[in-house]
XYZ file of C-alpha atoms in Angstrom:
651
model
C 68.494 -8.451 56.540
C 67.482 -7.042 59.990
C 63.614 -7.321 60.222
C 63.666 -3.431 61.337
C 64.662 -2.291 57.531
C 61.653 -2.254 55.768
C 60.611 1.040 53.982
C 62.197 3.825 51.857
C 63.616 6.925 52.721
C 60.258 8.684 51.689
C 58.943 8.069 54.698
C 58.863 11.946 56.319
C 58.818 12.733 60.115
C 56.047 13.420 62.705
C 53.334 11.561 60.166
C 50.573 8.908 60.503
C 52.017 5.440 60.133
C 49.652 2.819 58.493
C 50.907 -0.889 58.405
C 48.879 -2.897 56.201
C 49.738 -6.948 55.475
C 47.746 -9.242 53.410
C 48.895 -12.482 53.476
C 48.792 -15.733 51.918
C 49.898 -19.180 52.919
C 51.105 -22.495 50.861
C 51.869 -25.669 52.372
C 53.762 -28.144 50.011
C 56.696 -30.544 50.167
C 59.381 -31.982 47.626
C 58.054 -35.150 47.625
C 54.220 -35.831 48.700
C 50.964 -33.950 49.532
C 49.792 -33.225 52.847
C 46.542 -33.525 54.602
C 45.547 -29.519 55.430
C 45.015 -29.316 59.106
C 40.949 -28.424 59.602
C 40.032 -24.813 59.003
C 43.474 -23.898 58.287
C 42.405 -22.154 55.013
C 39.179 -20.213 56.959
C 36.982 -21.847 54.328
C 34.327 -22.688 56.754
C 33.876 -18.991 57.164
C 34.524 -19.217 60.920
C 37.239 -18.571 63.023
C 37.556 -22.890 64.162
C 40.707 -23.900 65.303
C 42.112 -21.035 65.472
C 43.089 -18.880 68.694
C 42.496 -14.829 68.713
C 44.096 -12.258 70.808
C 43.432 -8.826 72.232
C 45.934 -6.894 74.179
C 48.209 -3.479 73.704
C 51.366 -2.821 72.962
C 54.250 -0.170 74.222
C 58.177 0.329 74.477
C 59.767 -0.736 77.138
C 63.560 -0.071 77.953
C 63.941 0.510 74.362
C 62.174 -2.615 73.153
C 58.705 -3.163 72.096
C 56.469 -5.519 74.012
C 53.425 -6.716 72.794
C 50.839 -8.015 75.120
C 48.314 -10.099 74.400
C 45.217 -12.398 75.300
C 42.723 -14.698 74.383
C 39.609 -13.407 73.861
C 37.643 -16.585 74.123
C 36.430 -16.251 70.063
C 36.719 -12.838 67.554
C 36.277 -9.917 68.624
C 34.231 -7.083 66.543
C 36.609 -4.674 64.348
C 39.410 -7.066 65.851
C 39.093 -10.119 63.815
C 36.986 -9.502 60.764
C 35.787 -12.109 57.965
C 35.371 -11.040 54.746
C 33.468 -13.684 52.315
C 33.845 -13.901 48.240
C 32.406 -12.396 46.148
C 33.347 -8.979 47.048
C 34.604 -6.390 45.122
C 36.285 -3.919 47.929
C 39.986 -3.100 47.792
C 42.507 -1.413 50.304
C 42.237 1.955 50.605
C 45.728 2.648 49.831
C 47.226 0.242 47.601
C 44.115 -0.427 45.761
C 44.231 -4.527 45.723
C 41.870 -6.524 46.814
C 40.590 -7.231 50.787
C 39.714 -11.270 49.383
C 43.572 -12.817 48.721
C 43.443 -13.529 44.947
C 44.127 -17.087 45.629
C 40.693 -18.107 44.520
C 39.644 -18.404 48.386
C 36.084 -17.496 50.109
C 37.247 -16.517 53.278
C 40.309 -14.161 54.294
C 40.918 -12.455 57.751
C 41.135 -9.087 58.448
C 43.087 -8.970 61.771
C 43.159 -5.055 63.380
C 41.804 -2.168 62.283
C 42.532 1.800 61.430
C 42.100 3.302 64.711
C 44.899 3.460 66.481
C 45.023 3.688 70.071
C 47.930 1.155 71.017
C 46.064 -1.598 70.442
C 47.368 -5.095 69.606
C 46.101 -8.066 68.337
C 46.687 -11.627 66.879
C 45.503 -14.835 65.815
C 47.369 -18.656 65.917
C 47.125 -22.430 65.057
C 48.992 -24.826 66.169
C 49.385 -28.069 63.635
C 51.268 -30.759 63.773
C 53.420 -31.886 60.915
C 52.969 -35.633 59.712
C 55.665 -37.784 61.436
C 57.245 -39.007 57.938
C 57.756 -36.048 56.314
C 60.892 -34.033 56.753
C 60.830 -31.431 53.969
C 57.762 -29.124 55.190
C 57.258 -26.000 53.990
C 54.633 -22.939 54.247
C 54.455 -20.282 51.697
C 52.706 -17.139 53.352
C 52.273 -13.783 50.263
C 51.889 -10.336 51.734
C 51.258 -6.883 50.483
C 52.234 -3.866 52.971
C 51.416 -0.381 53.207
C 53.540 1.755 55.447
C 52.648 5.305 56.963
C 55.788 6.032 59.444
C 56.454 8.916 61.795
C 59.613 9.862 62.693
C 59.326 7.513 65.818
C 62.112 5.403 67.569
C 62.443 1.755 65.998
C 60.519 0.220 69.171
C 57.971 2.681 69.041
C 57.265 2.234 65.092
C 53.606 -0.278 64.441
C 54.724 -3.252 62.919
C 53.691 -6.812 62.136
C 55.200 -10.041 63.959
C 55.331 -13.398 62.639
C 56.319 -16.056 65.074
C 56.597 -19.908 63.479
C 57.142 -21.789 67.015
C 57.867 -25.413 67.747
C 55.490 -25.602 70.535
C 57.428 -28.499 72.269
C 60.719 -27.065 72.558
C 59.520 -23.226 73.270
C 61.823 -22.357 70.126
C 61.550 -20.309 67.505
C 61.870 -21.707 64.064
C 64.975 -20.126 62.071
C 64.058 -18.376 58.700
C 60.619 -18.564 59.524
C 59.868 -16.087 62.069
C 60.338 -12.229 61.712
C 59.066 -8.913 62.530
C 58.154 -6.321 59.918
C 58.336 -2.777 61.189
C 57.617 0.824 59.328
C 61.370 1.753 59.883
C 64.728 1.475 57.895
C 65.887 1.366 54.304
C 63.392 0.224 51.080
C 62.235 -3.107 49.503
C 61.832 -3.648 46.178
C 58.375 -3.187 44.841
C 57.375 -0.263 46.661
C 54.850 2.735 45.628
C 53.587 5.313 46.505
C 49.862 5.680 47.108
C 47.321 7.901 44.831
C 44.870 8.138 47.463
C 47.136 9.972 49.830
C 46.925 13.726 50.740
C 49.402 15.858 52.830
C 51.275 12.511 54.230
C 53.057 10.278 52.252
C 51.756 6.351 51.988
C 54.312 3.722 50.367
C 52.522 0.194 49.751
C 53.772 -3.140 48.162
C 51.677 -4.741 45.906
C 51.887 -8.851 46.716
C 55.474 -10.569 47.919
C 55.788 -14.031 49.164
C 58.030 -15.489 51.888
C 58.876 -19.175 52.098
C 59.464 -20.477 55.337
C 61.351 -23.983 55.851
C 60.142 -26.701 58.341
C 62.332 -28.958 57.019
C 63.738 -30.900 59.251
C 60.528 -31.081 61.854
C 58.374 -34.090 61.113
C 56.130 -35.302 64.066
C 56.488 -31.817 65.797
C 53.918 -29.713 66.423
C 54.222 -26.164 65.328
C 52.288 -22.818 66.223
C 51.622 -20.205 63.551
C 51.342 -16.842 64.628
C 50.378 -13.394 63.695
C 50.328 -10.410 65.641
C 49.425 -6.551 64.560
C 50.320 -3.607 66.713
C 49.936 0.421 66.526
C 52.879 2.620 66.937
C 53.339 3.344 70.846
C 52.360 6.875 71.252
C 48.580 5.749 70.472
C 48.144 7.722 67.387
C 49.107 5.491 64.514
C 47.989 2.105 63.745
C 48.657 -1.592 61.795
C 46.522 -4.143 60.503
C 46.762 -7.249 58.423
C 44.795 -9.375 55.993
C 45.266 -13.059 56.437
C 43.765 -15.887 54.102
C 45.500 -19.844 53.720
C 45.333 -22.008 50.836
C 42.788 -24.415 50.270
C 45.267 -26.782 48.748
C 48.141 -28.188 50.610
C 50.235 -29.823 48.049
C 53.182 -29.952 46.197
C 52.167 -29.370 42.443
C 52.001 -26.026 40.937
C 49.190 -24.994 38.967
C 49.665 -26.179 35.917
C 51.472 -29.329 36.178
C 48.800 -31.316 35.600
C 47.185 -30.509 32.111
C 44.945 -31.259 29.482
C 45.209 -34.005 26.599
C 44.097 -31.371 23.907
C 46.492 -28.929 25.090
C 48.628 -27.152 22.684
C 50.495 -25.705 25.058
C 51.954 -26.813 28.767
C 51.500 -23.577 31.405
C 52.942 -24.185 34.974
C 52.481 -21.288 37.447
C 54.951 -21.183 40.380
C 53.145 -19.179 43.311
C 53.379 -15.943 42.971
C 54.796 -12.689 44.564
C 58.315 -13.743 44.635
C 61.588 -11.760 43.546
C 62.890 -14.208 41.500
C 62.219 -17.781 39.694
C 64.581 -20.050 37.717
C 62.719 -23.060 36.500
C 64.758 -26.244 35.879
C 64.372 -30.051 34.267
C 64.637 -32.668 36.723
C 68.484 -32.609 36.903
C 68.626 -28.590 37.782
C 71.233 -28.414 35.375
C 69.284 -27.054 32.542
C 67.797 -23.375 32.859
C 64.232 -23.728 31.560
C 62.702 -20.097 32.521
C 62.646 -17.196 34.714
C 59.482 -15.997 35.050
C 56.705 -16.960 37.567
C 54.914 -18.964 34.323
C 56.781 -21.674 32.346
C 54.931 -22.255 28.901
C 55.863 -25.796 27.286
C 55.141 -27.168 24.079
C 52.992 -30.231 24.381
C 56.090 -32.255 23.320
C 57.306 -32.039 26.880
C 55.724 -35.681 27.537
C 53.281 -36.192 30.696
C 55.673 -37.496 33.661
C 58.964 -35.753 33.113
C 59.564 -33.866 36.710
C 59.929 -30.074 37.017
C 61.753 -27.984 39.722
C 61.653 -24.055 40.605
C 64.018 -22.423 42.969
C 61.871 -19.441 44.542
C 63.840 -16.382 45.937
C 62.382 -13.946 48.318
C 62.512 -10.521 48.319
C 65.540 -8.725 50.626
C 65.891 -11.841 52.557
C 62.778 -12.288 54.259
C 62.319 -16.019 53.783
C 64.454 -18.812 52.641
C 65.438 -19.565 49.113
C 63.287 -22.947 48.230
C 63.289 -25.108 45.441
C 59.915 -26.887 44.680
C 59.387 -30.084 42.127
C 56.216 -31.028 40.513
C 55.759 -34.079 37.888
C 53.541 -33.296 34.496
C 50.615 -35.246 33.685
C 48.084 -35.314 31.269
C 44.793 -35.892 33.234
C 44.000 -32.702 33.885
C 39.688 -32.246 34.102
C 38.116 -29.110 33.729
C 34.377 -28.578 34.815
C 32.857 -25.539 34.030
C 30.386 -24.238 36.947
C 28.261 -21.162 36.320
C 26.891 -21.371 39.767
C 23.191 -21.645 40.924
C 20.321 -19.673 39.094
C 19.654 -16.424 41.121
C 17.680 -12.912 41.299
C 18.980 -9.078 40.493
C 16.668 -6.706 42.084
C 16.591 -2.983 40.422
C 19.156 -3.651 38.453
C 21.628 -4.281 42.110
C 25.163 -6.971 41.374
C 24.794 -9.897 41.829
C 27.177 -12.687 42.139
C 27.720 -15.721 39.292
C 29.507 -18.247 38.616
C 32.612 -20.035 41.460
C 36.351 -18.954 42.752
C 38.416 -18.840 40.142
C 41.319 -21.917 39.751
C 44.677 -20.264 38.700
C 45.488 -22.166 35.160
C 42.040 -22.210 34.147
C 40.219 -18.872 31.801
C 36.773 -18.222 31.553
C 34.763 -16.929 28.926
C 31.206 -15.744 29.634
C 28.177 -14.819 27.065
C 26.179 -13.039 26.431
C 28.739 -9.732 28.118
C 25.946 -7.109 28.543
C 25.102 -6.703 32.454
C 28.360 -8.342 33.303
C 31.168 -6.113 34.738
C 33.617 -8.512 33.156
C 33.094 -11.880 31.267
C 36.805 -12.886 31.708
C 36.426 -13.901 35.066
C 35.235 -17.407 36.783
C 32.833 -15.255 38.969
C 31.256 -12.085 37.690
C 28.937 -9.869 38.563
C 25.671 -9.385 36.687
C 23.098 -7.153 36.862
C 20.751 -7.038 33.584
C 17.937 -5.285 32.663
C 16.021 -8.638 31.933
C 16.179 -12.139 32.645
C 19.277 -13.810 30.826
C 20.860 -16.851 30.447
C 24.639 -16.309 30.804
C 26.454 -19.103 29.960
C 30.292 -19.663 30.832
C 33.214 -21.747 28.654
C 35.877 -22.680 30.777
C 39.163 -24.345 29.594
C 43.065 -24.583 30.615
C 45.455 -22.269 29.792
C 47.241 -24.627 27.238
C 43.594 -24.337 25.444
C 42.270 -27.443 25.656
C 39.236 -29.375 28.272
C 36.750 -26.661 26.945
C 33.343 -27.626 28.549
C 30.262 -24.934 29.279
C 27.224 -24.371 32.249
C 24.328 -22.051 32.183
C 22.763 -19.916 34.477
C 19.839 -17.771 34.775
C 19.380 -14.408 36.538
C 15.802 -12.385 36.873
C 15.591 -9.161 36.118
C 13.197 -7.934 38.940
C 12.118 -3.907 39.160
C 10.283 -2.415 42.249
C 8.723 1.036 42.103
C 10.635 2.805 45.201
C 9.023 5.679 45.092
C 8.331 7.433 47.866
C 5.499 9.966 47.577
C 4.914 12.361 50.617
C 2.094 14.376 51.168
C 2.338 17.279 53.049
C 5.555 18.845 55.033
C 8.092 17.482 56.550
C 8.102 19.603 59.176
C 4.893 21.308 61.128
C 3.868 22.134 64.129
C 1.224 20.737 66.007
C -2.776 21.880 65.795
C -1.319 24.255 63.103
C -3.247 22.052 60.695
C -0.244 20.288 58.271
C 0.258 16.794 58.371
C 3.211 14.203 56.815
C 1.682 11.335 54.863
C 3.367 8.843 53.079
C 2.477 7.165 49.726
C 4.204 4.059 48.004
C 3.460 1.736 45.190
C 0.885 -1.291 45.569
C 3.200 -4.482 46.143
C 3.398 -7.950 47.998
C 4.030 -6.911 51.234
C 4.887 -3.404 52.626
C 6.701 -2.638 55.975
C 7.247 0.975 57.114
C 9.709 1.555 59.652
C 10.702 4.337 62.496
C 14.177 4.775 62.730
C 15.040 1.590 61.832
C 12.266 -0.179 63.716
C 9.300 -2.088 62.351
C 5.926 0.030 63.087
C 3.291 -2.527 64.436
C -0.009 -3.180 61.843
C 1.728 -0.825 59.103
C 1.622 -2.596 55.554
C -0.262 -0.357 54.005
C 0.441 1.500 51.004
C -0.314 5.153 52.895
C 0.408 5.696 56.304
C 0.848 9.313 58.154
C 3.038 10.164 60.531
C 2.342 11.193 63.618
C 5.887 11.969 65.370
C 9.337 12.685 64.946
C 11.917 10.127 63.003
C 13.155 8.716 60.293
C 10.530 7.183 58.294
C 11.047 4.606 55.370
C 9.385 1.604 54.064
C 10.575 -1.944 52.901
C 8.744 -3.635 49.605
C 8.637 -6.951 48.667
C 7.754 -8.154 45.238
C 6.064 -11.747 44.408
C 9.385 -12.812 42.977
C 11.180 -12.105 45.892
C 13.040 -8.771 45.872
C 12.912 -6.821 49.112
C 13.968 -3.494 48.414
C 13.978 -0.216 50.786
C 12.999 3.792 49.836
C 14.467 6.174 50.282
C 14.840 7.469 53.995
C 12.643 10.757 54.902
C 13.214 12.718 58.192
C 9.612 14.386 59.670
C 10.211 16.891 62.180
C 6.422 16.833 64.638
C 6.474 19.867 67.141
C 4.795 21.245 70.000
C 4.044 24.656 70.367
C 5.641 25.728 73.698
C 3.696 28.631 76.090
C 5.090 32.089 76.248
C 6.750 33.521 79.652
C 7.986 36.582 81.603
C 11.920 36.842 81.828
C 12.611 38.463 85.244
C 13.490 42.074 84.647
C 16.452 43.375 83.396
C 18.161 46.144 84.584
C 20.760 48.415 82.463
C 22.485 51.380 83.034
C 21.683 54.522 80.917
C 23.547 53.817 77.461
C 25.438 50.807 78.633
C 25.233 48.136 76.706
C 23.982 45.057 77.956
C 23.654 41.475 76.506
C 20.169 40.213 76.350
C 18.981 36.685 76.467
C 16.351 34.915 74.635
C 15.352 31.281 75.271
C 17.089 29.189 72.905
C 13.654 26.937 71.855
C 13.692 27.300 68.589
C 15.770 28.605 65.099
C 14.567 31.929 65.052
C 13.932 34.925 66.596
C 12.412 38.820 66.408
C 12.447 41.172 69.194
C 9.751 43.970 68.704
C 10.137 46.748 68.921
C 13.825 47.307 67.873
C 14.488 50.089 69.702
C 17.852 49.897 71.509
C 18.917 46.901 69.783
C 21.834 45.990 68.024
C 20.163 43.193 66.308
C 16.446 42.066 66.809
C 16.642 38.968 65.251
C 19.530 37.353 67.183
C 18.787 35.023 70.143
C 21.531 37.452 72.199
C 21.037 41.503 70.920
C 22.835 44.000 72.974
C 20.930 46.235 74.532
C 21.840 50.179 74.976
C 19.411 52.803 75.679
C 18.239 55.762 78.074
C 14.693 54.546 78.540
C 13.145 51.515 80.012
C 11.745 49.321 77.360
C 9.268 46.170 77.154
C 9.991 43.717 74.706
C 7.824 40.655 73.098
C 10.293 38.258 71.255
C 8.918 36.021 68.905
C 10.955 32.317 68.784
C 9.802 30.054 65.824
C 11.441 26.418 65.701
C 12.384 24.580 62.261
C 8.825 22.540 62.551
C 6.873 26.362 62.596
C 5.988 26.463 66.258
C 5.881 30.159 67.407
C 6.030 31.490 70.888
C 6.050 34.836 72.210
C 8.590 36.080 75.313
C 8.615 39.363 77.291
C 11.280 40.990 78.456
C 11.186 44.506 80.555
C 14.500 46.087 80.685
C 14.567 48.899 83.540
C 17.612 51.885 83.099
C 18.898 52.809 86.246
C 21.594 55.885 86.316
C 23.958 53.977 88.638
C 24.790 50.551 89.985
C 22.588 49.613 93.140
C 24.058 47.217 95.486
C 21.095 46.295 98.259
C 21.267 44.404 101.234
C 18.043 44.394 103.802
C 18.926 45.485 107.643
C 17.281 42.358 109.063
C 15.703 38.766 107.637
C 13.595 35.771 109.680
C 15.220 32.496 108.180
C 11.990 30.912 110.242
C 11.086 28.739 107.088
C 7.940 30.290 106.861
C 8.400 31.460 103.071
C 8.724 34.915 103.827
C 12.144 36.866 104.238
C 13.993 33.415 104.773
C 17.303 34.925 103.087
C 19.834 37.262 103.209
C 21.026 38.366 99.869
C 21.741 41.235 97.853
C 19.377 42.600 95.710
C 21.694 44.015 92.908
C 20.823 46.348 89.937
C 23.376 47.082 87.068
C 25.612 44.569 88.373
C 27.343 42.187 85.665
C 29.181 39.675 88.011
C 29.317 39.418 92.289
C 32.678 38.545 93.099
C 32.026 37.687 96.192
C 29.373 37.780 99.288
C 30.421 37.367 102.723
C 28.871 36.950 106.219
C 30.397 36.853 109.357
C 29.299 36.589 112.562
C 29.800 38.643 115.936
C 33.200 37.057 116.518
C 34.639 37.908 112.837
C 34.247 33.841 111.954
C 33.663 33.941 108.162
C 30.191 31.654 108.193
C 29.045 31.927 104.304
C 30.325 32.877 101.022
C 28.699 33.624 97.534
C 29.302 34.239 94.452
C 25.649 33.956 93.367
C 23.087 36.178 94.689
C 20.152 33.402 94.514
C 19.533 31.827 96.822
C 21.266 33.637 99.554
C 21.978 32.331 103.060
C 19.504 30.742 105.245
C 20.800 31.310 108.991
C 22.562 27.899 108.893
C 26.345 27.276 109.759
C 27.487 24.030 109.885
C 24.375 22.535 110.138
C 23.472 24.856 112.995
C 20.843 27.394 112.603
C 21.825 30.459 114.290
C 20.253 32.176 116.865
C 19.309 36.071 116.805
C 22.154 38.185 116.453
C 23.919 40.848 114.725
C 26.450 40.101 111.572
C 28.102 41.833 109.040
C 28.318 41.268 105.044
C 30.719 42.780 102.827
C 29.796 42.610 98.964
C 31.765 42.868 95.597
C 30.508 43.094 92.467
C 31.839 44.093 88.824
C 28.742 47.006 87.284
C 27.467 46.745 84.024
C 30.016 49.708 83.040
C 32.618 47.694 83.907
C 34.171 49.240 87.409
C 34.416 47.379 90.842
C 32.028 48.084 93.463
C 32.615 47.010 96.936
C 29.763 47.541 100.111
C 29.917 46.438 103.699
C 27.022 46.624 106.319
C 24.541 44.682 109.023
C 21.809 42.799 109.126
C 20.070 41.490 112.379
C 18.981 37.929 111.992
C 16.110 37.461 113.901
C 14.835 33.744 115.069
């Protein structure tokens, strides 16, 4: 099937697209196990041997090009590495960010922004030089958001399997999954969605054949992209398997078994499980129970069949033997502080079940690695056996049950003004250590259990116990203020009952204008004024900490608009008279100020009365002479005023 039809008709136009893989890869052949290339499987929690990208991507003639990279190492919110235990699942489909393959390390590669970006990650391998029936298993789970975009303009996912050598890619093994196109099997819709429509797909696997390749040196290689119009975006999860072999889980089992479980890997559309001469149909499922009579070293096969073509068809054999050892690990002994999860016990093993007691504080004791948080210190201890029953054994572990008094006592207000006499003081609990902290910043010589605050922030402290819990309060804003002086706002004038906006200095939260004669509303920061009288105004501003200070205003009622312009000015720098402007009264806006001199050359122009013009032009300052000004200005009731005159300059 064409790697452009991947998701159901539900999709609806003009929406979000979100393009989510997880995936999981499996390398095994038919006939022996194979040494995993280093870091393959992430398991050192770094990113070591393998190569990451950066770049953006866009359509081009039609197609979609994806450029990329290297960005010398991972990049933040790029390449991410999440680290077991963790609990978190996709937003959408709900499973889990850690591939359920019992691994400690998976990738997240991308991110939910958007923005045409692009990015990927490789590794290059080489395949050993007697084995010609290679094969990598690789599980994903996708979540599709789609617009109604063009097929090269859609996000999408690209997996390239190269031979490096030739510069060719590998057939049924490379592929590009794109948010376009008719459904797969499997697919859902999300819960979590609101006014756009999310399909996901729980886990699928894809098998994809290097048979044929021995000796050659292949690249691996993932690459995310958001849609090309910079608004929707893809990302994938990425983990390998730890165990590069040929035998399913299972296949080796225990000598007290009653029963014989084989697990093929999972996330396939179909299995068909055969004997050794696939003539005989032994199952269908992804598990294959056998009773113990099926006797250690007869040889099993499993054809594996992707979904909707995306992969090849493989058929996997394993031999049964009965030396399977189970060793139960409960993990290292470890602290839960105020009752906060913590982790116990190892990855789980697929084949394997766990049992753990006591259950209380666990969030479920049917897991290999549970989290426990109990109200005292327990001993949990864990049975672990095979699925068949048998190879029971058991390990102990202890977790303290540790309590710190966060309590965060504060004296005082948490907001005040200075010299007003209030004061913030914090109080916490006697402890090991104490560390208070500024917005998020260690306060020098502060380990005490009181200590006052003396300026704005964010104030919290950090406690540490004798038996090692370091636990934070809670986080307290203090607001500290200043009490600011009072000052004269240059008159206002108004014309008899029209109304005029009034402005008071935006210092604080509130306001009161006294009296409130005139006034629309006297305790807004911007009252309209409209009276017959003039009127002198103290306004009252009080910030959220308490600090008051008291404004005046004098607004002066004129009966008409006054347009001014003196008949002569000394631009002599001496402080006095040094510009020409208009001195206007009534007026809501100047349209324009002009000056020209005696040969009609336009030499300044205003729209802003302060400061006016100095007797320069050009960078020349003028000499005495006679020029003329014309003036326009909009009044306070709303008409045009125009004015035209002289003014001698005099040097």
């Amino acid at each position: 099937m064409e790697a452009g039809k991947l998701i159901s008709g539900l999709i609806k136009s003009n929406r979000r697209c979100l393009l989510i893989f997880f995936i999981y890869l499996l390398n095994t052949t038919a006939s022996q196990s194979q040494t995993c290339p280093p870091n393959i499987d992430f398991e050192t929690g770094t990113f070591n041997g393998w190569t990451c990208y950066t770049g953006f991507t866009a359509s081009v003639e039609n197609n979609n090009v994806i450029s990329l990279a290297s960005s010398s190492g991972p990049v933040f919110d790029k390449h991410t590495m999440y680290s077991a235990p963790s609990a978190e699942v996709d937003y959408y489909g709900k499973f889990p960010v850690i591939c359920p393959n019992g691994s400690g390390h998976s990738i997240k590669l991308g991110n939910a922004r958007g923005g045409g970006e692009a990015e990927g990650i490789s590794y290059e391998f080489t395949i050993p030089a007697n084995d010609n029936s290679f094969s990598l298993i690789y599980h994903y789970a996708v979540v599709f958001q789609a617009p109604n975009h063009r097929e090269s303009e859609q996000p999408r996912m690209e997996i390239e399997i190269m031979d490096v050598k030739e510069n060719r890619l590998i057939d049924c093994a490379s592929f590009t999954f794109i948010a376009l196109g008719t459904s797969l099997p499997g697919f859902q819709v999300s819960s979590t969605t609101d006014t756009t429509t999310v399909l996901y797909k729980d886990w699928s696997a894809v098998t994809v054949d290097l048979s044929g390749n021995a000796g050659k040196t292949i690249r691996l290689m993932f690459k995310t992209a958001d849609c090309t119009f910079r608004r929707h975006f893809g990302y994938a999860y990425i983990d390998v398997n730890s165990e590069c072999t040929n035998s399913f889980e299972g296949s080796s089992y225990c000598p007290d078994d009653t029963l014989v479980n084989v697990t093929a890997p999972y996330g396939y559309q179909g299995y068909t499980w055969y004997d050794s001469s696939l003539a005989n149909v032994l199952g269908n499922n992804q598990k294959l129970s056998l009773p113990i009579n099926f006797t250690s070293g007869k040889t099993l096969a499993v054809r594996l069949t992707p979904f909707n073509g995306y992969g090849c068809t493989k058929t996997f054999f394993t031999k049964l033997t009965n030396d399977l050892k189970v060793t139960a690990d409960a993990g290292r002994d470890t602290l839960s502080c105020n009752l906060n999860r913590v982790p116990i016990g190892t990855r789980p093993m697929q084949g394997l079940v766990y049992e753990w007691t006591p259950s209380i504080g666990l969030n479920n004791y049917e897991i290999a690695n549970p989290f426990a948080s109990p109200q005292k210190n327990t001993t949990y201890i864990v049975t672990t056996g095979s699925l068949g029953g048998g190879c029971r054994t058991n390990d102990t572990v202890l977790v303290k049950a540790s309590l710190i008094d966060t309590l965060l006592v504060l004296l005082g207000k948490t907001d005040y003004c200075l010299d007003y006499g209030d004061s913030s003081v914090f109080i916490v609990k006697p402890t090991l250590s104490i560390q208070w902290f500024k917005n998020g910043n260690p306060l020098v010589g502060a380990q005490q259990t009181r200590y006052s605050a003396n300026s704005s922030g964010t104030y919290y402290a950090d406690l540490k116990n004798a038996e090692g819990c370091i636990i934070s309060t809670k986080k307290q804003p203090i607001v500290i203020e200043k009490e600011q002086p009072g000052i004269t706002y240059p008159i206002q004038y108004a014309i008899v009952n029209e109304p005029i906006t009034l402005d008071a200095r935006p210092i604080g939260e509130k306001v009161l204008w006294d009296p409130k004669t005139y006034l629309d509303n006297a305790i807004s920061f911007t009252p309209v004024f409209t009276g017959g009288q003039d009127k002198n105004y103290t306004i009252e501003i009080t910030t959220k900490a308490g600090c008051i200070t008291v404004d005046t205003q004098f607004v002066k009622t004129i009966k008409n608009v006054e347009l001014i312009v003196p008949t002569a000015f000394t631009p002599n720098q001496d402080g006095k008279n040094d510009y020409l402007r208009p001195v206007l009264r009534g007026v809501r806006t100047v349209n324009y100020f002009k000056i020209f001199n005696r040969w009609g050359v336009l030499i300044f122009e205003t729209k802003n009365p302060l400061p006016g013009w100095d007797g320069n032009y050009k960078g020349v300052f003028q000499t005495t002479q006679t020029i003329v000004w014309m003036l326009q200005c909009i009044g306070l009731d709303g008409r045009e005023y125009n004015a035209k005159g002289t003014t001698v300059l005099i040097r």
